[in-house]
């Protein structure tokens, strides 16, 4: 079995239907069947306690319909449902419940694996989002640790940009413009959010919209009204506002 596996739960009131799904899943290396249920009430209880990644859910069952079970689990964001039924009249309802797929009995092996792969894709996408959440703008209050990289989400991937390569950051609407030497990335968030995650020994805020790496500052030039232009080694010119003037006193002597 592969190092990572998808936890799969099967719900059907027909033992033969459960067995047929088991047989197909046993051929898949990265899936593990963690349990089964034959009615909606038991299914609800087991799914809440076992948190499977993927659930194959029959619709017509005792106690609770499959759709009713899923309705009660709508906030269970880490579980994805595939409805398996002999009836096609619940398809619209199923997709209103954000089901991954609607598998109509009898189905072919190919159709089953197609559905399973769709569910796996949803799981992977969900995992990516969790990675972004855990690497983005999180603060450990009891033991402050500053970030060493910034996670940039793009289509189908996450790119981790080392802070050692970042020269300065600019606010750009609801995004942060992350500038390296020659490249520019956009990340959703605010300057204030990311400022709290940056090592103040390395980065300094010079404007309500700008944070710069101290080691990249070449010189300061008088601007007007007590403001300065911060000249970087790359040639970039960034405004230092009066309200952030004290931040640079530890680096250079300012009037």
mmCIF file of C-alpha atoms in Angstrom:
data_model
loop_
_atom_site.group_PDB
_atom_site.id
_atom_site.type_symbol
_atom_site.label_atom_id
_atom_site.label_comp_id
_atom_site.label_asym_id
_atom_site.label_seq_id
_atom_site.Cartn_x
_atom_site.Cartn_y
_atom_site.Cartn_z
ATOM 1 C CA UNK A 1 0.000 0.000 0.000
ATOM 2 C CA UNK A 2 1.251 3.501 -0.762
ATOM 3 C CA UNK A 3 2.355 5.792 2.096
ATOM 4 C CA UNK A 4 -0.779 7.913 1.819
ATOM 5 C CA UNK A 5 -4.184 6.290 1.476
ATOM 6 C CA UNK A 6 -7.729 7.516 1.095
ATOM 7 C CA UNK A 7 -10.065 6.403 3.856
ATOM 8 C CA UNK A 8 -13.246 5.096 2.236
ATOM 9 C CA UNK A 9 -16.614 4.364 3.859
ATOM 10 C CA UNK A 10 -19.474 2.472 2.168
ATOM 11 C CA UNK A 11 -23.167 2.943 2.932
ATOM 12 C CA UNK A 12 -25.822 0.658 1.411
ATOM 13 C CA UNK A 13 -28.683 -1.430 2.777
ATOM 14 C CA UNK A 14 -27.871 -4.230 0.324
ATOM 15 C CA UNK A 15 -24.923 -6.441 1.408
ATOM 16 C CA UNK A 16 -24.244 -7.453 -2.205
ATOM 17 C CA UNK A 17 -23.920 -3.803 -3.207
ATOM 18 C CA UNK A 18 -21.382 -3.231 -0.431
ATOM 19 C CA UNK A 19 -19.459 -6.339 -1.466
ATOM 20 C CA UNK A 20 -19.279 -5.239 -5.098
ATOM 21 C CA UNK A 21 -17.772 -1.882 -4.089
ATOM 22 C CA UNK A 22 -15.331 -3.638 -1.754
ATOM 23 C CA UNK A 23 -14.122 -5.878 -4.583
ATOM 24 C CA UNK A 24 -13.448 -2.872 -6.808
ATOM 25 C CA UNK A 25 -11.706 -0.912 -4.049
ATOM 26 C CA UNK A 26 -9.454 -3.827 -3.123
ATOM 27 C CA UNK A 27 -7.821 -3.401 -6.532
ATOM 28 C CA UNK A 28 -6.851 0.184 -5.688
ATOM 29 C CA UNK A 29 -3.557 0.510 -3.837
ATOM 30 C CA UNK A 30 -4.133 3.879 -2.190
ATOM 31 C CA UNK A 31 -7.623 3.247 -0.773
ATOM 32 C CA UNK A 32 -8.512 1.651 2.560
ATOM 33 C CA UNK A 33 -12.067 0.696 3.520
ATOM 34 C CA UNK A 34 -12.498 1.888 7.108
ATOM 35 C CA UNK A 35 -16.086 0.747 7.572
ATOM 36 C CA UNK A 36 -19.589 0.168 6.244
ATOM 37 C CA UNK A 37 -23.144 0.947 7.310
ATOM 38 C CA UNK A 38 -26.507 -0.420 6.192
ATOM 39 C CA UNK A 39 -28.717 2.494 7.242
ATOM 40 C CA UNK A 40 -28.590 6.268 7.328
ATOM 41 C CA UNK A 41 -28.531 6.634 11.104
ATOM 42 C CA UNK A 42 -25.477 4.414 11.547
ATOM 43 C CA UNK A 43 -23.814 6.041 8.557
ATOM 44 C CA UNK A 44 -24.164 9.489 10.104
ATOM 45 C CA UNK A 45 -22.655 8.343 13.387
ATOM 46 C CA UNK A 46 -19.694 6.534 11.801
ATOM 47 C CA UNK A 47 -18.853 9.320 9.363
ATOM 48 C CA UNK A 48 -18.797 11.887 12.164
ATOM 49 C CA UNK A 49 -16.459 9.786 14.299
ATOM 50 C CA UNK A 50 -14.235 8.259 11.597
ATOM 51 C CA UNK A 51 -13.934 11.206 9.182
ATOM 52 C CA UNK A 52 -13.461 9.268 5.927
ATOM 53 C CA UNK A 53 -12.105 11.043 2.870
ATOM 54 C CA UNK A 54 -14.597 9.416 0.476
ATOM 55 C CA UNK A 55 -18.065 7.958 1.090
ATOM 56 C CA UNK A 56 -20.024 5.805 -1.355
ATOM 57 C CA UNK A 57 -23.592 6.570 -0.295
ATOM 58 C CA UNK A 58 -26.788 4.757 -1.283
ATOM 59 C CA UNK A 59 -29.884 6.978 -1.299
ATOM 60 C CA UNK A 60 -32.859 4.726 -0.515
ATOM 61 C CA UNK A 61 -32.111 3.450 2.995
ATOM 62 C CA UNK A 62 -33.881 2.855 6.327
ATOM 63 C CA UNK A 63 -34.108 5.581 8.998
ATOM 64 C CA UNK A 64 -32.433 8.321 6.944
ATOM 65 C CA UNK A 65 -32.128 8.742 3.190
ATOM 66 C CA UNK A 66 -28.608 9.110 1.870
ATOM 67 C CA UNK A 67 -29.383 12.678 0.835
ATOM 68 C CA UNK A 68 -30.607 13.442 4.359
ATOM 69 C CA UNK A 69 -27.381 12.093 5.820
ATOM 70 C CA UNK A 70 -25.315 14.321 3.550
ATOM 71 C CA UNK A 71 -27.488 17.336 4.387
ATOM 72 C CA UNK A 72 -26.576 16.867 8.038
ATOM 73 C CA UNK A 73 -22.892 16.589 7.132
ATOM 74 C CA UNK A 74 -22.680 19.689 4.947
ATOM 75 C CA UNK A 75 -20.140 21.281 7.289
ATOM 76 C CA UNK A 76 -17.927 18.180 7.190
ATOM 77 C CA UNK A 77 -15.580 19.765 4.660
ATOM 78 C CA UNK A 78 -12.987 16.986 4.536
ATOM 79 C CA UNK A 79 -15.391 14.262 3.372
ATOM 80 C CA UNK A 80 -16.556 13.875 -0.227
ATOM 81 C CA UNK A 81 -19.636 11.915 -1.256
ATOM 82 C CA UNK A 82 -20.457 9.736 -4.250
ATOM 83 C CA UNK A 83 -24.111 8.751 -4.429
ATOM 84 C CA UNK A 84 -24.724 5.183 -5.627
ATOM 85 C CA UNK A 85 -28.321 4.339 -6.513
ATOM 86 C CA UNK A 86 -30.585 2.463 -8.896
ATOM 87 C CA UNK A 87 -32.779 5.548 -9.331
ATOM 88 C CA UNK A 88 -32.009 8.626 -11.381
ATOM 89 C CA UNK A 89 -34.641 10.919 -9.859
ATOM 90 C CA UNK A 90 -32.336 12.217 -7.107
ATOM 91 C CA UNK A 91 -29.505 13.439 -9.318
ATOM 92 C CA UNK A 92 -30.413 17.125 -9.070
ATOM 93 C CA UNK A 93 -30.717 16.880 -5.299
ATOM 94 C CA UNK A 94 -27.380 15.099 -5.110
ATOM 95 C CA UNK A 95 -25.516 17.833 -6.940
ATOM 96 C CA UNK A 96 -27.268 20.512 -4.902
ATOM 97 C CA UNK A 97 -25.554 18.820 -1.963
ATOM 98 C CA UNK A 98 -22.184 19.182 -3.740
ATOM 99 C CA UNK A 99 -21.809 15.460 -4.336
ATOM 100 C CA UNK A 100 -18.703 14.512 -6.289
ATOM 101 C CA UNK A 101 -20.649 12.154 -8.537
ATOM 102 C CA UNK A 102 -23.906 10.250 -9.029
ATOM 103 C CA UNK A 103 -23.238 6.604 -9.803
ATOM 104 C CA UNK A 104 -26.252 4.876 -11.323
ATOM 105 C CA UNK A 105 -26.621 1.117 -10.804
ATOM 106 C CA UNK A 106 -25.693 -1.015 -12.614
ATOM 107 C CA UNK A 107 -22.373 0.652 -13.412
ATOM 108 C CA UNK A 108 -19.259 -0.567 -15.179
ATOM 109 C CA UNK A 109 -15.873 -0.909 -13.520
ATOM 110 C CA UNK A 110 -14.625 1.936 -15.694
ATOM 111 C CA UNK A 111 -17.435 4.217 -14.551
ATOM 112 C CA UNK A 112 -16.759 3.323 -10.908
ATOM 113 C CA UNK A 113 -13.052 4.153 -11.135
ATOM 114 C CA UNK A 114 -13.836 7.359 -13.004
ATOM 115 C CA UNK A 115 -16.029 8.403 -10.097
ATOM 116 C CA UNK A 116 -13.419 7.364 -7.548
ATOM 117 C CA UNK A 117 -10.727 9.381 -9.321
ATOM 118 C CA UNK A 118 -12.963 12.463 -9.268
ATOM 119 C CA UNK A 119 -13.315 12.082 -5.510
ATOM 120 C CA UNK A 120 -9.556 11.685 -5.121
ATOM 121 C CA UNK A 121 -9.031 14.893 -7.095
ATOM 122 C CA UNK A 122 -11.376 16.726 -4.725
ATOM 123 C CA UNK A 123 -9.421 15.360 -1.765
ATOM 124 C CA UNK A 124 -6.118 16.543 -3.231
ATOM 125 C CA UNK A 125 -7.513 20.004 -3.914
ATOM 126 C CA UNK A 126 -8.813 20.166 -0.364
ATOM 127 C CA UNK A 127 -5.404 19.155 0.964
ATOM 128 C CA UNK A 128 -3.750 21.923 -1.073
ATOM 129 C CA UNK A 129 -6.057 24.480 0.484
ATOM 130 C CA UNK A 130 -5.118 23.227 3.942
ATOM 131 C CA UNK A 131 -1.448 23.623 3.089
ATOM 132 C CA UNK A 132 -2.077 27.212 2.047
ATOM 133 C CA UNK A 133 -3.985 27.904 5.248
ATOM 134 C CA UNK A 134 -1.199 26.456 7.371
ATOM 135 C CA UNK A 135 1.589 28.351 5.588
ATOM 136 C CA UNK A 136 -0.273 31.642 5.209
ATOM 137 C CA UNK A 137 -0.577 34.372 7.771
ATOM 138 C CA UNK A 138 -0.741 32.146 10.861
ATOM 139 C CA UNK A 139 0.612 33.342 14.206
ATOM 140 C CA UNK A 140 1.915 31.142 16.987
ATOM 141 C CA UNK A 141 1.344 33.419 19.961
ATOM 142 C CA UNK A 142 2.946 31.234 22.620
ATOM 143 C CA UNK A 143 6.144 30.588 20.636
ATOM 144 C CA UNK A 144 6.651 33.172 17.946
ATOM 145 C CA UNK A 145 8.142 31.689 14.802
ATOM 146 C CA UNK A 146 8.630 33.815 11.734
ATOM 147 C CA UNK A 147 7.904 32.452 8.310
ATOM 148 C CA UNK A 148 10.742 31.443 6.016
ATOM 149 C CA UNK A 149 8.719 31.257 2.815
ATOM 150 C CA UNK A 150 5.510 32.503 1.237
ATOM 151 C CA UNK A 151 3.011 30.115 -0.357
ATOM 152 C CA UNK A 152 1.752 31.338 -3.723
ATOM 153 C CA UNK A 153 -1.264 29.522 -5.133
ATOM 154 C CA UNK A 154 -1.580 29.158 -8.890
ATOM 155 C CA UNK A 155 -3.557 26.831 -11.126
ATOM 156 C CA UNK A 156 -3.111 23.281 -9.861
ATOM 157 C CA UNK A 157 -0.062 23.962 -7.703
ATOM 158 C CA UNK A 158 1.443 25.872 -4.795
ATOM 159 C CA UNK A 159 4.778 27.611 -5.253
ATOM 160 C CA UNK A 160 6.819 28.270 -2.122
ATOM 161 C CA UNK A 161 8.866 31.449 -2.499
ATOM 162 C CA UNK A 162 11.754 31.621 0.021
ATOM 163 C CA UNK A 163 11.868 34.895 1.934
ATOM 164 C CA UNK A 164 15.603 34.919 1.324
ATOM 165 C CA UNK A 165 14.716 35.807 -2.290
ATOM 166 C CA UNK A 166 12.099 38.460 -1.459
ATOM 167 C CA UNK A 167 13.220 42.087 -1.812
ATOM 168 C CA UNK A 168 10.049 43.965 -0.948
ATOM 169 C CA UNK A 169 6.277 43.548 -0.689
ATOM 170 C CA UNK A 170 3.599 45.969 -1.863
ATOM 171 C CA UNK A 171 -0.124 46.143 -1.171
ATOM 172 C CA UNK A 172 -2.170 45.757 -4.354
ATOM 173 C CA UNK A 173 -5.890 45.862 -3.626
ATOM 174 C CA UNK A 174 -6.857 42.637 -1.862
ATOM 175 C CA UNK A 175 -3.488 41.134 -2.740
ATOM 176 C CA UNK A 176 0.140 41.423 -1.758
ATOM 177 C CA UNK A 177 2.688 41.894 -4.523
ATOM 178 C CA UNK A 178 5.729 39.812 -3.611
ATOM 179 C CA UNK A 179 8.828 41.094 -5.417
ATOM 180 C CA UNK A 180 11.992 39.080 -5.892
ATOM 181 C CA UNK A 181 14.925 39.962 -8.109
ATOM 182 C CA UNK A 182 13.300 39.605 -11.517
ATOM 183 C CA UNK A 183 9.989 38.000 -10.570
ATOM 184 C CA UNK A 184 6.709 39.217 -9.144
ATOM 185 C CA UNK A 185 4.001 37.122 -7.452
ATOM 186 C CA UNK A 186 0.496 37.932 -6.215
ATOM 187 C CA UNK A 187 -0.848 36.518 -2.969
ATOM 188 C CA UNK A 188 -4.241 37.223 -1.425
ATOM 189 C CA UNK A 189 -3.944 39.021 1.905
ATOM 190 C CA UNK A 190 -3.016 42.321 3.517
ATOM 191 C CA UNK A 191 0.288 43.958 4.379
ATOM 192 C CA UNK A 192 -0.623 44.086 8.072
ATOM 193 C CA UNK A 193 -1.343 40.355 8.118
ATOM 194 C CA UNK A 194 1.968 39.372 6.624
ATOM 195 C CA UNK A 195 3.956 41.970 8.583
ATOM 196 C CA UNK A 196 3.161 40.083 11.791
ATOM 197 C CA UNK A 197 4.715 36.947 10.269
ATOM 198 C CA UNK A 198 7.966 38.536 9.091
ATOM 199 C CA UNK A 199 11.113 38.752 11.202
ATOM 200 C CA UNK A 200 11.490 42.444 12.173
ATOM 201 C CA UNK A 201 15.256 41.941 12.196
ATOM 202 C CA UNK A 202 15.071 41.238 8.467
ATOM 203 C CA UNK A 203 12.105 43.249 7.148
ATOM 204 C CA UNK A 204 10.864 46.736 7.935
ATOM 205 C CA UNK A 205 7.629 48.501 7.050
ATOM 206 C CA UNK A 206 8.289 51.862 5.419
ATOM 207 C CA UNK A 207 4.791 52.778 4.270
ATOM 208 C CA UNK A 208 1.244 51.625 4.941
ATOM 209 C CA UNK A 209 1.522 49.754 1.627
ATOM 210 C CA UNK A 210 5.160 48.640 1.624
ATOM 211 C CA UNK A 211 7.525 46.308 3.486
ATOM 212 C CA UNK A 212 11.176 46.093 2.468
ATOM 213 C CA UNK A 213 14.113 43.836 3.323
ATOM 214 C CA UNK A 214 16.616 45.879 5.331
ATOM 215 C CA UNK A 215 19.667 44.389 3.641
ATOM 216 C CA UNK A 216 18.361 45.534 0.239
ATOM 217 C CA UNK A 217 18.367 49.236 1.182
ATOM 218 C CA UNK A 218 21.131 51.149 -0.594
ATOM 219 C CA UNK A 219 20.379 54.740 0.399
ATOM 220 C CA UNK A 220 17.691 57.259 1.289
ATOM 221 C CA UNK A 221 17.014 60.459 -0.596
ATOM 222 C CA UNK A 222 15.077 63.483 0.617
ATOM 223 C CA UNK A 223 11.622 63.662 -0.910
ATOM 224 C CA UNK A 224 9.388 66.394 0.551
ATOM 225 C CA UNK A 225 7.345 67.180 3.673
ATOM 226 C CA UNK A 226 9.664 65.086 5.818
ATOM 227 C CA UNK A 227 9.396 62.056 3.589
ATOM 228 C CA UNK A 228 12.187 60.085 1.955
ATOM 229 C CA UNK A 229 12.642 57.862 -1.041
ATOM 230 C CA UNK A 230 14.162 54.498 -0.157
ATOM 231 C CA UNK A 231 16.543 53.428 -2.914
ATOM 232 C CA UNK A 232 17.135 49.690 -3.135
ATOM 233 C CA UNK A 233 20.187 47.918 -4.502
ATOM 234 C CA UNK A 234 18.009 46.746 -7.385
ATOM 235 C CA UNK A 235 17.235 50.356 -8.312
ATOM 236 C CA UNK A 236 13.658 50.314 -7.055
ATOM 237 C CA UNK A 237 12.519 53.574 -5.457
ATOM 238 C CA UNK A 238 10.004 53.264 -2.628
ATOM 239 C CA UNK A 239 8.435 56.014 -0.558
ATOM 240 C CA UNK A 240 9.159 56.169 3.178
ATOM 241 C CA UNK A 241 6.246 57.920 4.860
ATOM 242 C CA UNK A 242 6.666 60.106 7.942
ATOM 243 C CA UNK A 243 4.605 57.766 10.106
ATOM 244 C CA UNK A 244 7.113 54.954 9.518
ATOM 245 C CA UNK A 245 10.229 57.123 9.714
ATOM 246 C CA UNK A 246 11.257 55.807 13.135
ATOM 247 C CA UNK A 247 11.397 52.267 11.776
ATOM 248 C CA UNK A 248 14.564 53.076 9.838
ATOM 249 C CA UNK A 249 16.406 55.015 12.529
ATOM 250 C CA UNK A 250 18.097 51.829 13.660
ATOM 251 C CA UNK A 251 19.530 51.384 10.168
ATOM 252 C CA UNK A 252 20.447 54.883 9.031
ATOM 253 C CA UNK A 253 20.663 58.304 10.614
ATOM 254 C CA UNK A 254 17.625 60.359 9.712
ATOM 255 C CA UNK A 255 17.085 64.029 10.386
#
